[in-house]
C-alpha positions as a Python dict, from the first residue, in 0.01 Angstrom:
ca = {
    (1, 'M'): (0, 0, 0),
    (2, 'K'): (-363, 102, -29),
    (3, 'F'): (-398, -75, -362),
    (4, 'Q'): (-251, -392, -216),
    (5, 'M'): (-499, -380, 74),
    (6, 'D'): (-790, -328, -164),
    (7, 'D'): (-675, -624, -376),
    (8, 'F'): (-648, -843, -67),
    (9, 'I'): (-1000, -751, 52),
    (10, 'W'): (-1139, -804, -295),
    (11, 'S'): (-969, -1146, -325),
    (12, 'L'): (-1094, -1249, 19),
    (13, 'F'): (-1449, -1146, -76),
    (14, 'I'): (-1433, -1351, -397),
    (15, 'M'): (-1298, -1655, -209),
    (16, 'I'): (-1572, -1640, 54),
    (17, 'S'): (-1836, -1598, -215),
    (18, 'L'): (-1706, -1902, -402),
    (19, 'L'): (-1705, -2110, -83),
    (20, 'V'): (-2066, -2010, -9),
    (21, 'L'): (-2166, -2094, -368),
    (22, 'V'): (-1996, -2435, -354),
    (23, 'A'): (-2163, -2513, -20),
    (24, 'Y'): (-2503, -2416, -162),
    (25, 'L'): (-2456, -2627, -475),
    (26, 'M'): (-2347, -2929, -269),
    (27, 'S'): (-2650, -2888, -43),
    (28, 'W'): (-2882, -2860, -344),
    (29, 'F'): (-2723, -3165, -505),
    (30, 'R'): (-2766, -3374, -190),
    (31, 'Q'): (-3133, -3282, -167),
    (32, 'N'): (-3223, -3322, -534),
    (33, 'R'): (-3004, -3598, -672),
    (34, 'L'): (-3152, -3942, -742),
    (35, 'Q'): (-3011, -4132, -448),
    (36, 'H'): (-2890, -4489, -484),
    (37, 'Y'): (-2775, -4685, -183),
    (38, 'S'): (-2568, -5001, -183),
    (39, 'L'): (-2760, -5304, -60),
    (40, 'P'): (-2520, -5539, 123),
    (41, 'I'): (-2574, -5911, 103),
    (42, 'R'): (-2427, -6182, 327),
    (43, 'E'): (-2159, -6399, 170),
    (44, 'S'): (-2255, -6766, 143),
    (45, 'N'): (-1912, -6882, 265),
    (46, 'K'): (-1961, -6718, 603),
    (47, 'G'): (-2144, -7025, 726),
    (48, 'H'): (-2462, -7051, 927),
    (49, 'R'): (-2639, -6785, 1129),
    (50, 'F'): (-2651, -6976, 1457),
    (51, 'Y'): (-2836, -6874, 1773),
    (52, 'M'): (-2825, -7053, 2106),
    (53, 'V'): (-3122, -7261, 2226),
    (54, 'D'): (-3145, -7327, 2601),
    (55, 'M'): (-3389, -7613, 2554),
    (56, 'F'): (-3539, -7750, 2234),
    (57, 'N'): (-3916, -7781, 2263),
    (58, 'S'): (-3938, -8095, 2048),
    (59, 'R'): (-3727, -8402, 1974),
    (60, 'T'): (-3408, -8269, 1813),
    (61, 'Y'): (-3092, -8435, 1681),
    (62, 'C'): (-2748, -8292, 1608),
    (63, 'N'): (-2676, -8264, 1233),
    (64, 'I'): (-2309, -8344, 1299),
    (65, 'E'): (-2303, -8617, 1567),
    (66, 'E'): (-2661, -8738, 1502),
    (67, 'I'): (-2732, -8764, 1876),
    (68, 'A'): (-3034, -8630, 2066),
    (69, 'L'): (-3002, -8269, 2192),
    (70, 'T'): (-3161, -8096, 2486),
    (71, 'H'): (-2982, -7769, 2418),
    (72, 'G'): (-2747, -7639, 2149),
    (73, 'A'): (-2752, -7406, 1850),
    (74, 'Q'): (-2982, -7367, 1551),
    (75, 'C'): (-2936, -7182, 1222),
    (76, 'D'): (-3216, -6930, 1179),
    (77, 'T'): (-3185, -6946, 798),
    (78, 'C'): (-3180, -7316, 706),
    (79, 'G'): (-3272, -7482, 1038),
    (80, 'V'): (-2957, -7691, 1095),
    (81, 'C'): (-2928, -7795, 1462),
    (82, 'V'): (-2598, -7884, 1635),
    (83, 'G'): (-2449, -7923, 1979),
    (84, 'D'): (-2262, -7629, 2129),
    (85, 'K'): (-1918, -7761, 2030),
    (86, 'N'): (-2012, -7847, 1670),
    (87, 'M'): (-2091, -7504, 1525),
    (88, 'N'): (-1752, -7457, 1353),
    (89, 'E'): (-1763, -7807, 1205),
    (90, 'A'): (-2117, -7746, 1076),
    (91, 'N'): (-1999, -7427, 906),
    (92, 'K'): (-1733, -7630, 722),
    (93, 'K'): (-1933, -7942, 635),
    (94, 'I'): (-2298, -7832, 590),
    (95, 'P'): (-2381, -7549, 347),
    (96, 'C'): (-2637, -7289, 450),
    (97, 'K'): (-2919, -7154, 234),
    (98, 'A'): (-2743, -6904, 5),
    (99, 'A'): (-2900, -6568, -76),
    (100, 'S'): (-2741, -6564, -423),
    (101, 'T'): (-2615, -6836, -658),
    (102, 'D'): (-2475, -6858, -1010),
    (103, 'E'): (-2698, -7149, -1111),
    (104, 'T'): (-2968, -7104, -1375),
    (105, 'I'): (-3230, -7297, -1174),
    (106, 'V'): (-3325, -7328, -808),
    (107, 'R'): (-3251, -7666, -656),
    (108, 'H'): (-3385, -7803, -328),
    (109, 'H'): (-3168, -7715, -31),
    (110, 'W'): (-3217, -8028, 176),
    (111, 'V'): (-3159, -8023, 553),
    (112, 'R'): (-3152, -8363, 721),
    (113, 'G'): (-3378, -8454, 1013),
    (114, 'N'): (-3576, -8263, 1276),
    (115, 'L'): (-3887, -8245, 1057),
    (116, 'P'): (-4211, -8085, 1176),
    (117, 'A'): (-4472, -8319, 1320),
    (118, 'F'): (-4706, -8494, 1073),
    (119, 'S'): (-4480, -8420, 774),
    (120, 'L'): (-4576, -8583, 444),
    (121, 'C'): (-4329, -8677, 175),
    (122, 'M'): (-4372, -8457, -132),
    (123, 'V'): (-4299, -8760, -358),
    (124, 'C'): (-4481, -9059, -215),
    (125, 'K'): (-4728, -8866, 6),
    (126, 'Q'): (-4651, -9090, 305),
    (127, 'E'): (-4561, -8968, 653),
    (128, 'C'): (-4191, -8906, 707),
    (129, 'G'): (-3961, -8801, 989),
    (130, 'V'): (-4125, -9042, 1235),
    (131, 'E'): (-3817, -9249, 1328),
    (132, 'M'): (-3626, -9172, 1649),
    (133, 'A'): (-3315, -9068, 1457),
    (134, 'L'): (-3176, -8805, 1222),
    (135, 'V'): (-3364, -8918, 912),
    (136, 'D'): (-3544, -8773, 609),
    (137, 'L'): (-3517, -8422, 467),
    (138, 'Q'): (-3679, -8079, 450),
    (139, 'C'): (-3611, -7814, 185),
    (140, 'A'): (-3511, -7477, 329),
    (141, 'W'): (-3675, -7298, 32),
    (142, 'C'): (-4010, -7462, -39),
    (143, 'R'): (-4048, -7612, 315),
    (144, 'N'): (-4152, -7947, 162),
    (145, 'T'): (-4033, -8273, 320),
    (146, 'A'): (-3919, -8601, 167),
    (147, 'H'): (-3785, -8944, 260),
    (148, 'D'): (-3414, -8995, 210),
    (149, 'N'): (-3468, -9227, -88),
    (150, 'C'): (-3754, -9020, -233),
    (151, 'A'): (-3551, -8698, -239),
    (152, 'E'): (-3338, -8842, -521),
    (153, 'K'): (-3646, -8834, -747),
    (154, 'T'): (-3689, -8456, -722),
    (155, 'D'): (-3424, -8191, -777),
    (156, 'I'): (-3572, -7865, -902),
    (157, 'C'): (-3742, -7650, -634),
    (158, 'D'): (-4046, -7439, -720),
    (159, 'L'): (-4008, -7234, -394),
    (160, 'G'): (-4336, -7368, -259),
    (161, 'Q'): (-4665, -7208, -161),
    (162, 'F'): (-4524, -6859, -112),
    (163, 'K'): (-4300, -6841, -419),
    (164, 'K'): (-4454, -6509, -528),
    (165, 'F'): (-4306, -6352, -211),
    (166, 'I'): (-3953, -6493, -255),
    (167, 'I'): (-3660, -6351, -452),
    (168, 'P'): (-3499, -6667, -599),
    (169, 'P'): (-3125, -6687, -529),
    (170, 'N'): (-3042, -6744, -898),
    (171, 'C'): (-3210, -6413, -985),
    (172, 'I'): (-2985, -6197, -766),
    (173, 'Q'): (-2669, -6066, -932),
    (174, 'V'): (-2402, -5940, -694),
    (175, 'K'): (-2072, -5755, -718),
    (176, 'W'): (-1777, -5678, -493),
    (177, 'V'): (-1731, -5320, -371),
    (178, 'G'): (-1488, -5149, -136),
    (179, 'V'): (-1114, -5171, -95),
    (180, 'K'): (-899, -5447, 51),
    (181, 'G'): (-990, -5509, 412),
    (182, 'N'): (-1338, -5365, 361),
    (183, 'K'): (-1458, -5551, 52),
    (184, 'H'): (-1812, -5682, 65),
    (185, 'L'): (-2088, -5803, -163),
    (186, 'V'): (-2380, -5584, -270),
    (187, 'V'): (-2680, -5652, -491),
    (188, 'E'): (-2623, -5520, -841),
    (189, 'N'): (-2931, -5637, -1025),
    (190, 'V'): (-3235, -5866, -996),
    (191, 'K'): (-3370, -6070, -1287),
    (192, 'R'): (-3742, -6135, -1300),
    (193, 'P'): (-3822, -6506, -1252),
    (194, 'P'): (-4100, -6686, -1443),
    (195, 'I'): (-4340, -6668, -1148),
    (196, 'E'): (-4697, -6548, -1202),
    (197, 'D'): (-4798, -6239, -998),
    (198, 'W'): (-4446, -6221, -856),
    (199, 'S'): (-4424, -5943, -596),
    (200, 'P'): (-4153, -6011, -334),
    (201, 'L'): (-4208, -5925, 30),
    (202, 'I'): (-3934, -5718, 195),
    (203, 'V'): (-3941, -5758, 574),
    (204, 'I'): (-3805, -5476, 792),
    (205, 'A'): (-3765, -5514, 1168),
    (206, 'N'): (-3544, -5406, 1456),
    (207, 'R'): (-3400, -5698, 1651),
    (208, 'K'): (-3393, -5482, 1968),
    (209, 'S'): (-3760, -5385, 1954),
    (210, 'G'): (-3980, -5500, 2241),
    (211, 'S'): (-3851, -5786, 2455),
    (212, 'N'): (-3659, -5943, 2162),
    (213, 'D'): (-3981, -5974, 1960),
    (214, 'G'): (-3808, -5825, 1655),
    (215, 'L'): (-3526, -6080, 1679),
    (216, 'L'): (-3770, -6373, 1681),
    (217, 'I'): (-3959, -6233, 1384),
    (218, 'L'): (-3640, -6192, 1180),
    (219, 'R'): (-3541, -6552, 1255),
    (220, 'H'): (-3875, -6696, 1149),
    (221, 'F'): (-3897, -6500, 822),
    (222, 'R'): (-3543, -6597, 716),
    (223, 'Q'): (-3658, -6959, 713),
    (224, 'Y'): (-3934, -6887, 460),
    (225, 'L'): (-3786, -6608, 244),
    (226, 'N'): (-3452, -6528, 90),
    (227, 'P'): (-3241, -6410, 388),
    (228, 'A'): (-3134, -6105, 184),
    (229, 'Q'): (-3491, -5973, 182),
    (230, 'V'): (-3525, -5990, 561),
    (231, 'I'): (-3372, -5668, 691),
    (232, 'D'): (-3255, -5589, 1044),
    (233, 'I'): (-3236, -5208, 1065),
    (234, 'Q'): (-2973, -5243, 1336),
    (235, 'D'): (-2741, -5364, 1058),
    (236, 'I'): (-2883, -5206, 742),
    (237, 'Q'): (-3038, -4859, 720),
    (238, 'P'): (-3395, -4830, 582),
    (239, 'E'): (-3256, -4630, 287),
    (240, 'Q'): (-3042, -4930, 194),
    (241, 'A'): (-3326, -5176, 251),
    (242, 'L'): (-3552, -4977, 22),
    (243, 'E'): (-3299, -5012, -257),
    (244, 'W'): (-3495, -5330, -328),
    (245, 'C'): (-3774, -5102, -456),
    (246, 'R'): (-3543, -4970, -728),
    (247, 'L'): (-3413, -5315, -819),
    (248, 'L'): (-3754, -5488, -830),
    (249, 'P'): (-4038, -5406, -1072),
    (250, 'T'): (-4284, -5445, -787),
    (251, 'C'): (-4265, -5543, -422),
    (252, 'R'): (-4445, -5529, -90),
    (253, 'L'): (-4302, -5409, 239),
    (254, 'L'): (-4379, -5568, 577),
    (255, 'V'): (-4281, -5328, 855),
    (256, 'C'): (-4255, -5492, 1196),
    (257, 'G'): (-4294, -5226, 1465),
    (258, 'G'): (-4519, -4963, 1616),
    (259, 'D'): (-4677, -4654, 1464),
    (260, 'G'): (-4352, -4461, 1504),
    (261, 'T'): (-4158, -4717, 1298),
    (262, 'I'): (-4429, -4713, 1030),
    (263, 'G'): (-4408, -4334, 1005),
    (264, 'W'): (-4030, -4348, 988),
    (265, 'V'): (-4036, -4594, 695),
    (266, 'L'): (-4303, -4390, 512),
    (267, 'N'): (-4083, -4081, 549),
    (268, 'V'): (-3787, -4269, 399),
    (269, 'I'): (-4002, -4382, 104),
    (270, 'E'): (-4102, -4021, 46),
    (271, 'K'): (-3744, -3897, 84),
    (272, 'L'): (-3612, -4140, -178),
    (273, 'S'): (-3881, -4036, -431),
    (274, 'I'): (-3930, -4398, -538),
    (275, 'M'): (-4103, -4409, -877),
    (276, 'N'): (-4299, -4724, -793),
    (277, 'P'): (-4337, -4710, -413),
    (278, 'P'): (-4404, -5041, -236),
    (279, 'R'): (-4732, -5122, -69),
    (280, 'V'): (-4677, -5126, 307),
    (281, 'C'): (-4829, -5379, 547),
    (282, 'I'): (-4778, -5405, 921),
    (283, 'L'): (-4677, -5657, 1186),
    (284, 'P'): (-4755, -5454, 1502),
    (285, 'L'): (-4495, -5452, 1781),
    (286, 'G'): (-4562, -5116, 1949),
    (287, 'T'): (-4778, -5010, 2241),
    (288, 'G'): (-5074, -4839, 2075),
    (289, 'N'): (-5065, -4970, 1716),
    (290, 'D'): (-5363, -4755, 1616),
    (291, 'L'): (-5278, -4748, 1245),
    (292, 'S'): (-5233, -5125, 1246),
    (293, 'Q'): (-5576, -5173, 1400),
    (294, 'V'): (-5745, -4942, 1149),
    (295, 'L'): (-5588, -5133, 858),
    (296, 'G'): (-5685, -5468, 1010),
    (297, 'W'): (-5339, -5599, 1104),
    (298, 'G'): (-5423, -5643, 1471),
    (299, 'E'): (-5359, -5470, 1800),
    (300, 'G'): (-5019, -5624, 1874),
    (301, 'Y'): (-4785, -5918, 1840),
    (302, 'S'): (-4900, -6195, 2074),
    (303, 'G'): (-4572, -6387, 2103),
    (304, 'N'): (-4635, -6667, 1850),
    (305, 'V'): (-4494, -6602, 1503),
    (306, 'N'): (-4702, -6791, 1249),
    (307, 'V'): (-4525, -6693, 928),
    (308, 'R'): (-4763, -6893, 709),
    (309, 'C'): (-5063, -6708, 850),
    (310, 'I'): (-4890, -6370, 808),
    (311, 'L'): (-4798, -6443, 446),
    (312, 'E'): (-5152, -6562, 372),
    (313, 'N'): (-5287, -6236, 516),
    (314, 'V'): (-5046, -6031, 304),
    (315, 'E'): (-5159, -6224, -3),
    (316, 'K'): (-5527, -6144, 51),
    (317, 'A'): (-5476, -5782, 169),
    (318, 'K'): (-5623, -5505, -47),
    (319, 'P'): (-5442, -5190, -164),
    (320, 'V'): (-5555, -4866, 5),
    (321, 'E'): (-5432, -4508, 27),
    (322, 'L'): (-5348, -4334, 356),
    (323, 'D'): (-5369, -3956, 384),
    (324, 'R'): (-5058, -3789, 521),
    (325, 'W'): (-5055, -3437, 661),
    (326, 'T'): (-4801, -3159, 708),
    (327, 'V'): (-4786, -3000, 1053),
    (328, 'R'): (-4617, -2657, 1047),
    (329, 'I'): (-4533, -2482, 1372),
    (330, 'L'): (-4454, -2107, 1364),
    (331, 'H'): (-4347, -1974, 1703),
    (332, 'K'): (-4442, -1635, 1837),
    (333, 'K'): (-4177, -1364, 1854),
    (334, 'H'): (-4037, -1243, 2184),
    (335, 'F'): (-3842, -917, 2174),
    (336, 'G'): (-3842, -944, 1795),
    (337, 'I'): (-3687, -1293, 1798),
    (338, 'S'): (-3870, -1621, 1739),
    (339, 'R'): (-3768, -1984, 1769),
    (340, 'P'): (-3704, -2172, 1443),
    (341, 'S'): (-4015, -2307, 1275),
    (342, 'K'): (-4072, -2681, 1272),
    (343, 'T'): (-4238, -2918, 1026),
    (344, 'Y'): (-4370, -3268, 1097),
    (345, 'T'): (-4556, -3530, 897),
    (346, 'M'): (-4869, -3672, 1060),
    (347, 'N'): (-5016, -4011, 973),
    (348, 'N'): (-5247, -4083, 1270),
    (349, 'Y'): (-5327, -3786, 1491),
    (350, 'L'): (-5194, -3494, 1690),
    (351, 'S'): (-5311, -3354, 2020),
    (352, 'V'): (-5255, -3055, 2245),
    (353, 'G'): (-5331, -3070, 2616),
    (354, 'V'): (-5413, -3353, 2852),
    (355, 'D'): (-5375, -3640, 2605),
    (356, 'A'): (-5027, -3520, 2505),
    (357, 'L'): (-4938, -3462, 2872),
    (358, 'V'): (-4986, -3831, 2956),
    (359, 'T'): (-4779, -3929, 2650),
    (360, 'L'): (-4504, -3682, 2745),
    (361, 'K'): (-4476, -3813, 3101),
    (362, 'F'): (-4460, -4170, 2976),
    (363, 'H'): (-4198, -4074, 2716),
    (364, 'K'): (-3972, -3909, 2976),
    (365, 'K'): (-3997, -4207, 3208),
    (366, 'R'): (-3921, -4451, 2925),
    (367, 'E'): (-3612, -4253, 2826),
    (368, 'S'): (-3479, -4271, 3183),
    (369, 'W'): (-3566, -4644, 3228),
    (370, 'P'): (-3562, -4796, 2874),
    (371, 'A'): (-3509, -5155, 2991),
    (372, 'F'): (-3826, -5143, 3201),
    (373, 'F'): (-4059, -5041, 2916),
    (374, 'T'): (-4024, -5341, 2685),
    (375, 'H'): (-4368, -5499, 2721),
    (376, 'R'): (-4700, -5367, 2591),
    (377, 'L'): (-4887, -5450, 2913),
    (378, 'I'): (-4632, -5261, 3125),
    (379, 'N'): (-4649, -4964, 2890),
    (380, 'K'): (-5029, -4954, 2898),
    (381, 'F'): (-5030, -4979, 3277),
    (382, 'C'): (-4794, -4680, 3297),
    (383, 'Y'): (-5020, -4482, 3062),
    (384, 'F'): (-5313, -4562, 3290),
    (385, 'T'): (-5112, -4457, 3597),
    (386, 'Y'): (-5020, -4117, 3455),
    (387, 'G'): (-5376, -4060, 3336),
    (388, 'T'): (-5514, -4140, 3680),
    (389, 'K'): (-5262, -3907, 3843),
    (390, 'D'): (-5368, -3617, 3619),
    (391, 'V'): (-5732, -3660, 3721),
    (392, 'L'): (-5627, -3510, 4056),
    (393, 'E'): (-5360, -3265, 3939),
    (394, 'R'): (-5538, -3125, 3628),
    (395, 'E'): (-5227, -2963, 3480),
    (396, 'C'): (-5412, -2864, 3160),
    (397, 'K'): (-5703, -2692, 3331),
    (398, 'D'): (-5850, -2391, 3142),
    (399, 'L'): (-5672, -2483, 2818),
    (400, 'H'): (-5964, -2335, 2625),
    (401, 'K'): (-5868, -1990, 2750),
    (402, 'R'): (-5514, -2023, 2615),
    (403, 'I'): (-5592, -2170, 2275),
    (404, 'Q'): (-5767, -2073, 1952),
    (405, 'L'): (-5905, -2324, 1701),
    (406, 'E'): (-5981, -2263, 1330),
    (407, 'L'): (-6133, -2521, 1097),
    (408, 'D'): (-6104, -2428, 728),
    (409, 'D'): (-6023, -2069, 835),
    (410, 'K'): (-6335, -2047, 1050),
    (411, 'E'): (-6283, -1989, 1422),
    (412, 'I'): (-6457, -2237, 1652),
    (413, 'S'): (-6597, -2135, 1990),
    (414, 'L'): (-6452, -2365, 2256),
    (415, 'P'): (-6625, -2477, 2575),
    (416, 'E'): (-6430, -2554, 2890),
    (417, 'L'): (-6187, -2833, 2802),
    (418, 'E'): (-5838, -2965, 2869),
    (419, 'G'): (-5735, -3108, 2532),
    (420, 'I'): (-5785, -3102, 2155),
    (421, 'V'): (-5723, -3404, 1929),
    (422, 'V'): (-5695, -3391, 1548),
    (423, 'L'): (-5765, -3734, 1394),
    (424, 'N'): (-5666, -3866, 1054),
    (425, 'I'): (-5761, -4226, 1141),
    (426, 'S'): (-6060, -4347, 1338),
    (427, 'C'): (-5849, -4528, 1601),
    (428, 'W'): (-5684, -4339, 1888),
    (429, 'G'): (-5535, -4405, 2231),
    (430, 'G'): (-5439, -4770, 2177),
    (431, 'G'): (-5755, -4903, 2013),
    (432, 'C'): (-6030, -4659, 2110),
    (433, 'R'): (-6258, -4538, 1826),
    (434, 'P'): (-6396, -4220, 1980),
    (435, 'W'): (-6560, -4046, 1686),
    (436, 'G'): (-6823, -4310, 1618),
    (437, 'Q'): (-7128, -4233, 1406),
    (438, 'A'): (-7280, -3885, 1398),
    (439, 'E'): (-7558, -3772, 1165),
    (440, 'E'): (-7423, -3418, 1131),
    (441, 'F'): (-7079, -3539, 1016),
    (442, 'Q'): (-6942, -3760, 740),
    (443, 'K'): (-6816, -4105, 828),
    (444, 'P'): (-6446, -4070, 912),
    (445, 'R'): (-6201, -4221, 661),
    (446, 'Y'): (-5825, -4220, 628),
    (447, 'D'): (-5834, -4150, 253),
    (448, 'D'): (-6088, -3866, 219),
    (449, 'G'): (-5860, -3565, 269),
    (450, 'M'): (-6058, -3474, 581),
    (451, 'L'): (-5963, -3444, 948),
    (452, 'E'): (-6183, -3497, 1253),
    (453, 'V'): (-6130, -3263, 1549),
    (454, 'M'): (-6254, -3345, 1898),
    (455, 'G'): (-6220, -3199, 2247),
    (456, 'L'): (-6133, -3367, 2576),
    (457, 'F'): (-6276, -3248, 2907),
    (458, 'S'): (-6022, -3424, 3132),
    (459, 'S'): (-5813, -3736, 3187),
    (460, 'F'): (-6124, -3897, 3333),
    (461, 'H'): (-6304, -3821, 3006),
    (462, 'I'): (-6024, -4005, 2818),
    (463, 'A'): (-6073, -4311, 3039),
    (464, 'Q'): (-6449, -4301, 2979),
    (465, 'L'): (-6396, -4281, 2603),
    (466, 'Q'): (-6164, -4581, 2605),
    (467, 'I'): (-6420, -4806, 2774),
    (468, 'G'): (-6717, -4669, 2581),
    (469, 'L'): (-6889, -4484, 2868),
    (470, 'A'): (-6874, -4138, 2711),
    (471, 'T'): (-6893, -3964, 2375),
    (472, 'P'): (-6636, -3716, 2245),
    (473, 'L'): (-6687, -3346, 2207),
    (474, 'R'): (-6703, -3337, 1826),
    (475, 'L'): (-6575, -2994, 1722),
    (476, 'G'): (-6593, -3053, 1347),
    (477, 'Q'): (-6436, -3187, 1029),
    (478, 'A'): (-6203, -2988, 807),
    (479, 'K'): (-5941, -3001, 533),
    (480, 'K'): (-5728, -2748, 717),
    (481, 'V'): (-5684, -2712, 1092),
    (482, 'K'): (-5510, -2427, 1270),
    (483, 'I'): (-5444, -2426, 1645),
    (484, 'T'): (-5298, -2114, 1802),
    (485, 'L'): (-5140, -2145, 2144),
    (486, 'L'): (-5182, -1789, 2273),
    (487, 'D'): (-4970, -1789, 2587),
    (488, 'K'): (-4784, -2029, 2818),
    (489, 'N'): (-4649, -2367, 2714),
    (490, 'A'): (-4866, -2673, 2660),
    (491, 'P'): (-4786, -3041, 2599),
    (492, 'M'): (-4823, -3152, 2237),
    (493, 'Q'): (-4767, -3474, 2043),
    (494, 'V'): (-4771, -3587, 1680),
    (495, 'D'): (-4811, -3963, 1624),
    (496, 'G'): (-4686, -4044, 1971),
    (497, 'E'): (-4383, -3808, 1967),
    (498, 'P'): (-4445, -3562, 2254),
    (499, 'W'): (-4281, -3235, 2359),
    (500, 'E'): (-4351, -2915, 2553),
    (501, 'Q'): (-4481, -2665, 2297),
    (502, 'H'): (-4415, -2291, 2330),
    (503, 'P'): (-4675, -2033, 2215),
    (504, 'A'): (-4712, -2076, 1840),
    (505, 'S'): (-4952, -2128, 1551),
    (506, 'I'): (-4989, -2493, 1448),
    (507, 'T'): (-5127, -2551, 1099),
    (508, 'V'): (-5225, -2892, 961),
    (509, 'T'): (-5262, -2921, 583),
    (510, 'Y'): (-5291, -3209, 337),
    (511, 'K'): (-4959, -3344, 205),
    (512, 'Q'): (-5000, -3663, 2),
    (513, 'Q'): (-5109, -4025, 23),
    (514, 'A'): (-4909, -4336, 109),
    (515, 'A'): (-4958, -4673, -58),
    (516, 'M'): (-5068, -4926, 207),
    (517, 'L'): (-5222, -5273, 231),
    (518, 'A'): (-5529, -5336, 448),
    (519, 'L'): (-5703, -5651, 566),
    (520, 'T'): (-6032, -5485, 653),
    (521, 'D'): (-6252, -5206, 521),
    (522, 'Q'): (-6270, -4880, 712),
}
């Protein structure tokens, strides 16, 4: 009986050991394998991608009944306009711009009528689309226009002014995947077209961002690019979208969103270990957009989407490198037990104290009332309100007594202050450039492997900095920053993500650089 019990225990031990080994190997494989994600593509036979229009802002005719419309539906990919009741008929009779074709060349995809004002025929160079009827044509690829009789003289489409940004439909090879009932098309391969300096632009946006700003941006870019390269991350994960980077020899990435979205996409690029990572440019949709302002992409989307202007800016943008930093948080032990350590990646800045407190209060309020915080002006007003409130409450008073700062392993003596900010970029707090010029310090850059550290006296000091009525407390520059929170909790934030931090040591060290595109010098 004893031998049987020993055999049972020994067998159980071996089984548990094997299970642990298998779990470890699976975990290692998931972390280290070369990941490939399927990139879904919309089937051309699914018809148009219609959206409802309450009132057309210019003279518009139905592509089915050829009558004038005041309201109706419009395809955001090819531009076909129809009355409310004619959408199904349009799907059957009028083909939409296809993301992939089997043809060896790209032909014009003509859409009749509703031409832009002052359109010129690409053949005879005379004005077209001027009659009060559904007449003349516009190509959904090259955006050129032509008279009905002139269009017969041209067939092959060169994709127009922005052809270097477009993935031609005849270059995309697709395949069916999945089982019956769940079969769908995915991109299998992309052939390189004979286009000089070809570097397609992949657009990533969230249709729910802002007050439908993301949705409008997606619609406008589908009209100019291949619809397959315009990605809504509500439908397709960033990992799947970035599969384009494996399929294409080179590409550029336009991320439409705030600093948080930019950081998220950069983390995905790093996670996928892409051999030839794309250069990232920005269409700012967030509240602060500090990184966007530093790189010259503007302080925020103004409501008018001028795709031509955006594409022209992308074309003339210069490649730059952005430093990225690792933030490691090791918590203090209590009764021999400590909280799990945490690791973050910082692109812009981190702060401890009063600056993070305002961000934390705003974050909590936005989580409880998400529908209210959809406009940049409302968000900035709420930031101002919380900052003004803290001027009276001073929740971070005497922070200097509870914190220790080391720059390159050298401890810094702190005066009386309520916050510490560690800057990787020169822009902070929604457009403020607090560091400025100082003879005793190097000019701040986002690609020099150096951090700038400054102190904040109060919320009132933050307000003064933002309107240029005060100078920061420059504590120094360093390649390594260590902040030790000695006792009590304190608000903290990294790139706009705030939380209540327990006593811990916070170390910031250099990680790597990200490939970006910038419109302006630093």
